[in-house]
Amino acid sequence: MPESAKLNCGDVELDLPVIEGTENEKALDVSQLRRETGLITLDEGYVNTGSTRSAITFLNGEQGILRYRGYAIEDLAQNCDFVEVCYLLIYGDLPNGEQLAEFRSAIHSHTMLHEDMRMFYDGFPRDAHPMAILSSVVSAMSTFYQDALDPANPEHVEICIHRLIAKLPTIAAYSYKKSIGQPFIYPENDLTYCENFLRMMFAVPCEPYEIDPDFVTALNMLLIVHADHEQNCSTSTVRMVGSSNANLFASIAAGVCALWGPLHGGANEAVVNMLTQIMEDDGDVEKYVAMAKDKEHGFRLMGFGHRVYKNFDPRARIIKAACDRLLDKMNIDDPLFHIAQQLEEVALRDEYFVSRKLYPNVDFYSGVIYRAIGIPVPMFTVLFAMGRLPGWIAHWKEMHASKNKRICRPRQVYTGENIREFVELSDR
Ligand code: MLT
């Protein structure tokens, strides 16, 4: 591969340096393009645009590889707990025992919400979407911790990180409790991260609650496989908002909003809704496959295909195996799981899906596990957000530490009207 590519544009000949990453992926550096030629690049949806250099997550979509800080997702999902993976993503290395104990204890000391923050929940309608509550309450954290918001102050950033990781499960569980009219359950700091979340979700003050270790294992795995995915829509949003030096809470709240969309994190909810629709329609999988292939119909199979994975999504494989194990162990015969399996089988052998590389992605099976754990459908994307939080934080931090940091400010190709004569209201 040459060290640069030549671009001839009118009289100007420009050398565009080839930038190479540590896994040999290559990019053309176009940073001098506008200055030298007056041109910009146009890449709608950023399909070919590298927005940054990053040392956090490596992803090879052709080979189905996903690594956090160099560690294979399969190894992390099998051997780590989520808090360890948070540490890895945010600080760059797996923690030793002492570092991990210190990190856990920092998180444990921030799990409660300020009592006034609990009052917000009184103002939300009972049927509010929990992603709306999550982004609002995360954003409102900047009103409670005004003395520690400076992105340039490492101590402020550190405490914001602890507060976010500690409080997100509490904020999330309270949104569910609000929706069903049950009392909020305070966090219990002797429990692990996932145990604590399950207890806050499902315990009631009048009965003992036993935490199912299989649910804890499944939840831990799900959080880990969702923890980062390089420059996806919500992470890019967090970087974009953070690039203006907005505080960490504001940046993460924006990431939550970006994740909410059905084309991004909201897809897991959309998958279960689609499977339920098929089940209620006599489980006629073939009919829905035909509808998906019919351009006129506009029906889209949710949870299939991915912008960057071209062969398989390694996360989907991990989740599917865990899903098989969990349903088997619990002896659950979930009709949605059967429909999901049939849909997968049809799609994987049908030329239409094969040629378009539409295979199940991370969202396809995660909903089935969430259901088995008893997580209600509107909370699925909230769980995705809990998982993605360390990735967002790691990227926000990496961006601030970069010597190349500038406010993100893309250009555009204007396609509107040329200058027009102003017309008075009375003459229009
Ligand atoms: C993600 O994990 O963020 C999704 O798979 C979407 C993406 O990477 O573009």
mmCIF file of C-alpha atoms in Angstrom, residues 97-233:
data_model
loop_
_atom_site.group_PDB
_atom_site.id
_atom_site.type_symbol
_atom_site.label_atom_id
_atom_site.label_comp_id
_atom_site.label_asym_id
_atom_site.label_seq_id
_atom_site.Cartn_x
_atom_site.Cartn_y
_atom_site.Cartn_z
ATOM 1 C CA GLY A 97 -7.329 -7.048 42.315
ATOM 2 C CA GLU A 98 -6.545 -3.840 44.168
ATOM 3 C CA GLN A 99 -7.585 -1.548 41.322
ATOM 4 C CA LEU A 100 -10.805 -3.451 40.870
ATOM 5 C CA ALA A 101 -11.648 -3.364 44.586
ATOM 6 C CA GLU A 102 -11.026 0.391 44.647
ATOM 7 C CA PHE A 103 -13.153 0.948 41.539
ATOM 8 C CA ARG A 104 -16.004 -1.175 42.869
ATOM 9 C CA SER A 105 -15.973 0.644 46.171
ATOM 10 C CA ALA A 106 -16.004 4.050 44.415
ATOM 11 C CA ILE A 107 -19.060 2.909 42.469
ATOM 12 C CA HIS A 108 -20.781 1.444 45.508
ATOM 13 C CA SER A 109 -20.572 4.727 47.332
ATOM 14 C CA HIS A 110 -22.687 6.470 44.674
ATOM 15 C CA THR A 111 -25.564 4.094 43.965
ATOM 16 C CA MET A 112 -28.299 6.111 45.691
ATOM 17 C CA LEU A 113 -30.116 8.977 44.013
ATOM 18 C CA HIS A 114 -30.435 12.308 45.751
ATOM 19 C CA GLU A 115 -33.855 12.281 47.439
ATOM 20 C CA ASP A 116 -34.900 15.349 45.454
ATOM 21 C CA MET A 117 -34.043 13.500 42.271
ATOM 22 C CA ARG A 118 -36.490 10.772 43.258
ATOM 23 C CA MET A 119 -39.162 13.470 43.248
ATOM 24 C CA PHE A 120 -38.723 13.956 39.486
ATOM 25 C CA TYR A 121 -40.413 10.638 38.994
ATOM 26 C CA ASP A 122 -43.640 12.073 40.432
ATOM 27 C CA GLY A 123 -43.761 14.464 37.500
ATOM 28 C CA PHE A 124 -43.381 11.906 34.730
ATOM 29 C CA PRO A 125 -46.547 10.330 33.348
ATOM 30 C CA ARG A 126 -46.899 6.687 34.366
ATOM 31 C CA ASP A 127 -46.629 5.547 30.752
ATOM 32 C CA ALA A 128 -43.511 7.624 29.998
ATOM 33 C CA HIS A 129 -40.949 5.705 27.956
ATOM 34 C CA PRO A 130 -38.078 4.765 30.291
ATOM 35 C CA MET A 131 -35.512 5.994 27.735
ATOM 36 C CA ALA A 132 -37.078 9.474 28.007
ATOM 37 C CA ILE A 133 -36.838 9.241 31.798
ATOM 38 C CA LEU A 134 -33.265 7.976 31.599
ATOM 39 C CA SER A 135 -32.033 10.805 29.400
ATOM 40 C CA SER A 136 -33.907 13.424 31.460
ATOM 41 C CA VAL A 137 -32.592 12.202 34.805
ATOM 42 C CA VAL A 138 -29.031 11.788 33.505
ATOM 43 C CA SER A 139 -29.162 15.317 32.123
ATOM 44 C CA ALA A 140 -30.577 16.541 35.444
ATOM 45 C CA MET A 141 -27.584 15.045 37.261
ATOM 46 C CA SER A 142 -25.687 18.122 36.093
ATOM 47 C CA THR A 143 -28.046 20.238 38.221
ATOM 48 C CA PHE A 144 -27.213 18.239 41.370
ATOM 49 C CA TYR A 145 -23.443 18.061 40.957
ATOM 50 C CA GLN A 146 -22.620 21.516 39.694
ATOM 51 C CA ASP A 147 -19.396 21.607 41.665
ATOM 52 C CA ALA A 148 -17.825 18.789 39.630
ATOM 53 C CA LEU A 149 -18.663 19.300 35.973
ATOM 54 C CA ASP A 150 -15.457 20.607 34.422
ATOM 55 C CA PRO A 151 -14.339 18.299 31.576
ATOM 56 C CA ALA A 152 -10.783 19.609 31.991
ATOM 57 C CA ASN A 153 -10.565 18.672 35.672
ATOM 58 C CA PRO A 154 -9.569 14.986 36.084
ATOM 59 C CA GLU A 155 -11.044 14.790 39.597
ATOM 60 C CA HIS A 156 -14.375 16.129 38.369
ATOM 61 C CA VAL A 157 -14.367 13.687 35.473
ATOM 62 C CA GLU A 158 -13.529 10.794 37.783
ATOM 63 C CA ILE A 159 -16.400 11.460 40.157
ATOM 64 C CA CYS A 160 -18.817 11.977 37.250
ATOM 65 C CA ILE A 161 -17.763 8.559 35.930
ATOM 66 C CA HIS A 162 -18.396 6.898 39.300
ATOM 67 C CA ARG A 163 -21.729 8.637 39.703
ATOM 68 C CA LEU A 164 -22.918 7.666 36.239
ATOM 69 C CA ILE A 165 -21.946 4.007 36.443
ATOM 70 C CA ALA A 166 -23.357 3.743 39.969
ATOM 71 C CA LYS A 167 -26.633 5.552 39.419
ATOM 72 C CA LEU A 168 -27.688 4.372 35.961
ATOM 73 C CA PRO A 169 -29.162 1.076 37.261
ATOM 74 C CA THR A 170 -30.987 2.954 40.020
ATOM 75 C CA ILE A 171 -32.408 5.516 37.591
ATOM 76 C CA ALA A 172 -33.417 2.711 35.229
ATOM 77 C CA ALA A 173 -35.053 0.515 37.885
ATOM 78 C CA TYR A 174 -36.983 3.482 39.292
ATOM 79 C CA SER A 175 -38.420 4.234 35.867
ATOM 80 C CA TYR A 176 -39.800 0.694 35.772
ATOM 81 C CA LYS A 177 -41.146 0.853 39.328
ATOM 82 C CA LYS A 178 -42.840 4.136 38.465
ATOM 83 C CA SER A 179 -44.487 2.570 35.411
ATOM 84 C CA ILE A 180 -46.055 -0.215 37.495
ATOM 85 C CA GLY A 181 -46.839 1.882 40.558
ATOM 86 C CA GLN A 182 -44.566 -0.008 42.953
ATOM 87 C CA PRO A 183 -42.369 1.629 45.588
ATOM 88 C CA PHE A 184 -38.776 2.356 44.675
ATOM 89 C CA ILE A 185 -36.278 -0.099 46.130
ATOM 90 C CA TYR A 186 -33.103 1.489 47.449
ATOM 91 C CA PRO A 187 -29.822 0.014 46.209
ATOM 92 C CA GLU A 188 -28.034 -2.462 48.454
ATOM 93 C CA ASN A 189 -24.303 -2.047 48.261
ATOM 94 C CA ASP A 190 -23.358 -5.573 49.366
ATOM 95 C CA LEU A 191 -24.722 -6.877 46.101
ATOM 96 C CA THR A 192 -22.914 -6.997 42.771
ATOM 97 C CA TYR A 193 -23.813 -4.573 40.004
ATOM 98 C CA CYS A 194 -26.206 -6.961 38.246
ATOM 99 C CA GLU A 195 -27.661 -8.406 41.454
ATOM 100 C CA ASN A 196 -28.395 -4.930 42.682
ATOM 101 C CA PHE A 197 -30.138 -3.973 39.467
ATOM 102 C CA LEU A 198 -32.313 -7.099 39.453
ATOM 103 C CA ARG A 199 -33.280 -6.506 43.061
ATOM 104 C CA MET A 200 -34.188 -2.863 42.438
ATOM 105 C CA MET A 201 -36.262 -3.965 39.453
ATOM 106 C CA PHE A 202 -38.131 -6.896 40.938
ATOM 107 C CA ALA A 203 -38.092 -6.807 44.742
ATOM 108 C CA VAL A 204 -41.027 -5.419 46.718
ATOM 109 C CA PRO A 205 -40.782 -4.284 50.353
ATOM 110 C CA CYS A 206 -43.378 -6.780 51.581
ATOM 111 C CA GLU A 207 -41.730 -10.017 50.391
ATOM 112 C CA PRO A 208 -38.250 -11.515 50.320
ATOM 113 C CA TYR A 209 -36.656 -11.476 46.886
ATOM 114 C CA GLU A 210 -34.285 -14.178 45.778
ATOM 115 C CA ILE A 211 -31.850 -13.200 43.085
ATOM 116 C CA ASP A 212 -31.541 -15.883 40.418
ATOM 117 C CA PRO A 213 -27.822 -16.480 39.683
ATOM 118 C CA ASP A 214 -28.635 -17.518 36.094
ATOM 119 C CA PHE A 215 -30.265 -14.155 35.505
ATOM 120 C CA VAL A 216 -27.213 -12.454 36.956
ATOM 121 C CA THR A 217 -24.916 -14.381 34.608
ATOM 122 C CA ALA A 218 -27.089 -13.629 31.588
ATOM 123 C CA LEU A 219 -27.402 -9.947 32.440
ATOM 124 C CA ASN A 220 -23.685 -9.609 33.068
ATOM 125 C CA MET A 221 -22.950 -11.124 29.651
ATOM 126 C CA LEU A 222 -25.504 -8.884 27.932
ATOM 127 C CA LEU A 223 -24.041 -5.739 29.488
ATOM 128 C CA ILE A 224 -20.536 -6.786 28.442
ATOM 129 C CA VAL A 225 -21.379 -7.530 24.810
ATOM 130 C CA HIS A 226 -23.121 -4.163 24.523
ATOM 131 C CA ALA A 227 -20.379 -2.197 26.287
ATOM 132 C CA ASP A 228 -18.751 -0.646 23.227
ATOM 133 C CA HIS A 229 -18.991 -0.715 19.484
ATOM 134 C CA GLU A 230 -16.583 1.962 18.278
ATOM 135 C CA GLN A 231 -18.091 4.926 16.390
ATOM 136 C CA ASN A 232 -21.774 3.895 16.333
ATOM 137 C CA CYS A 233 -24.516 6.524 16.282
#
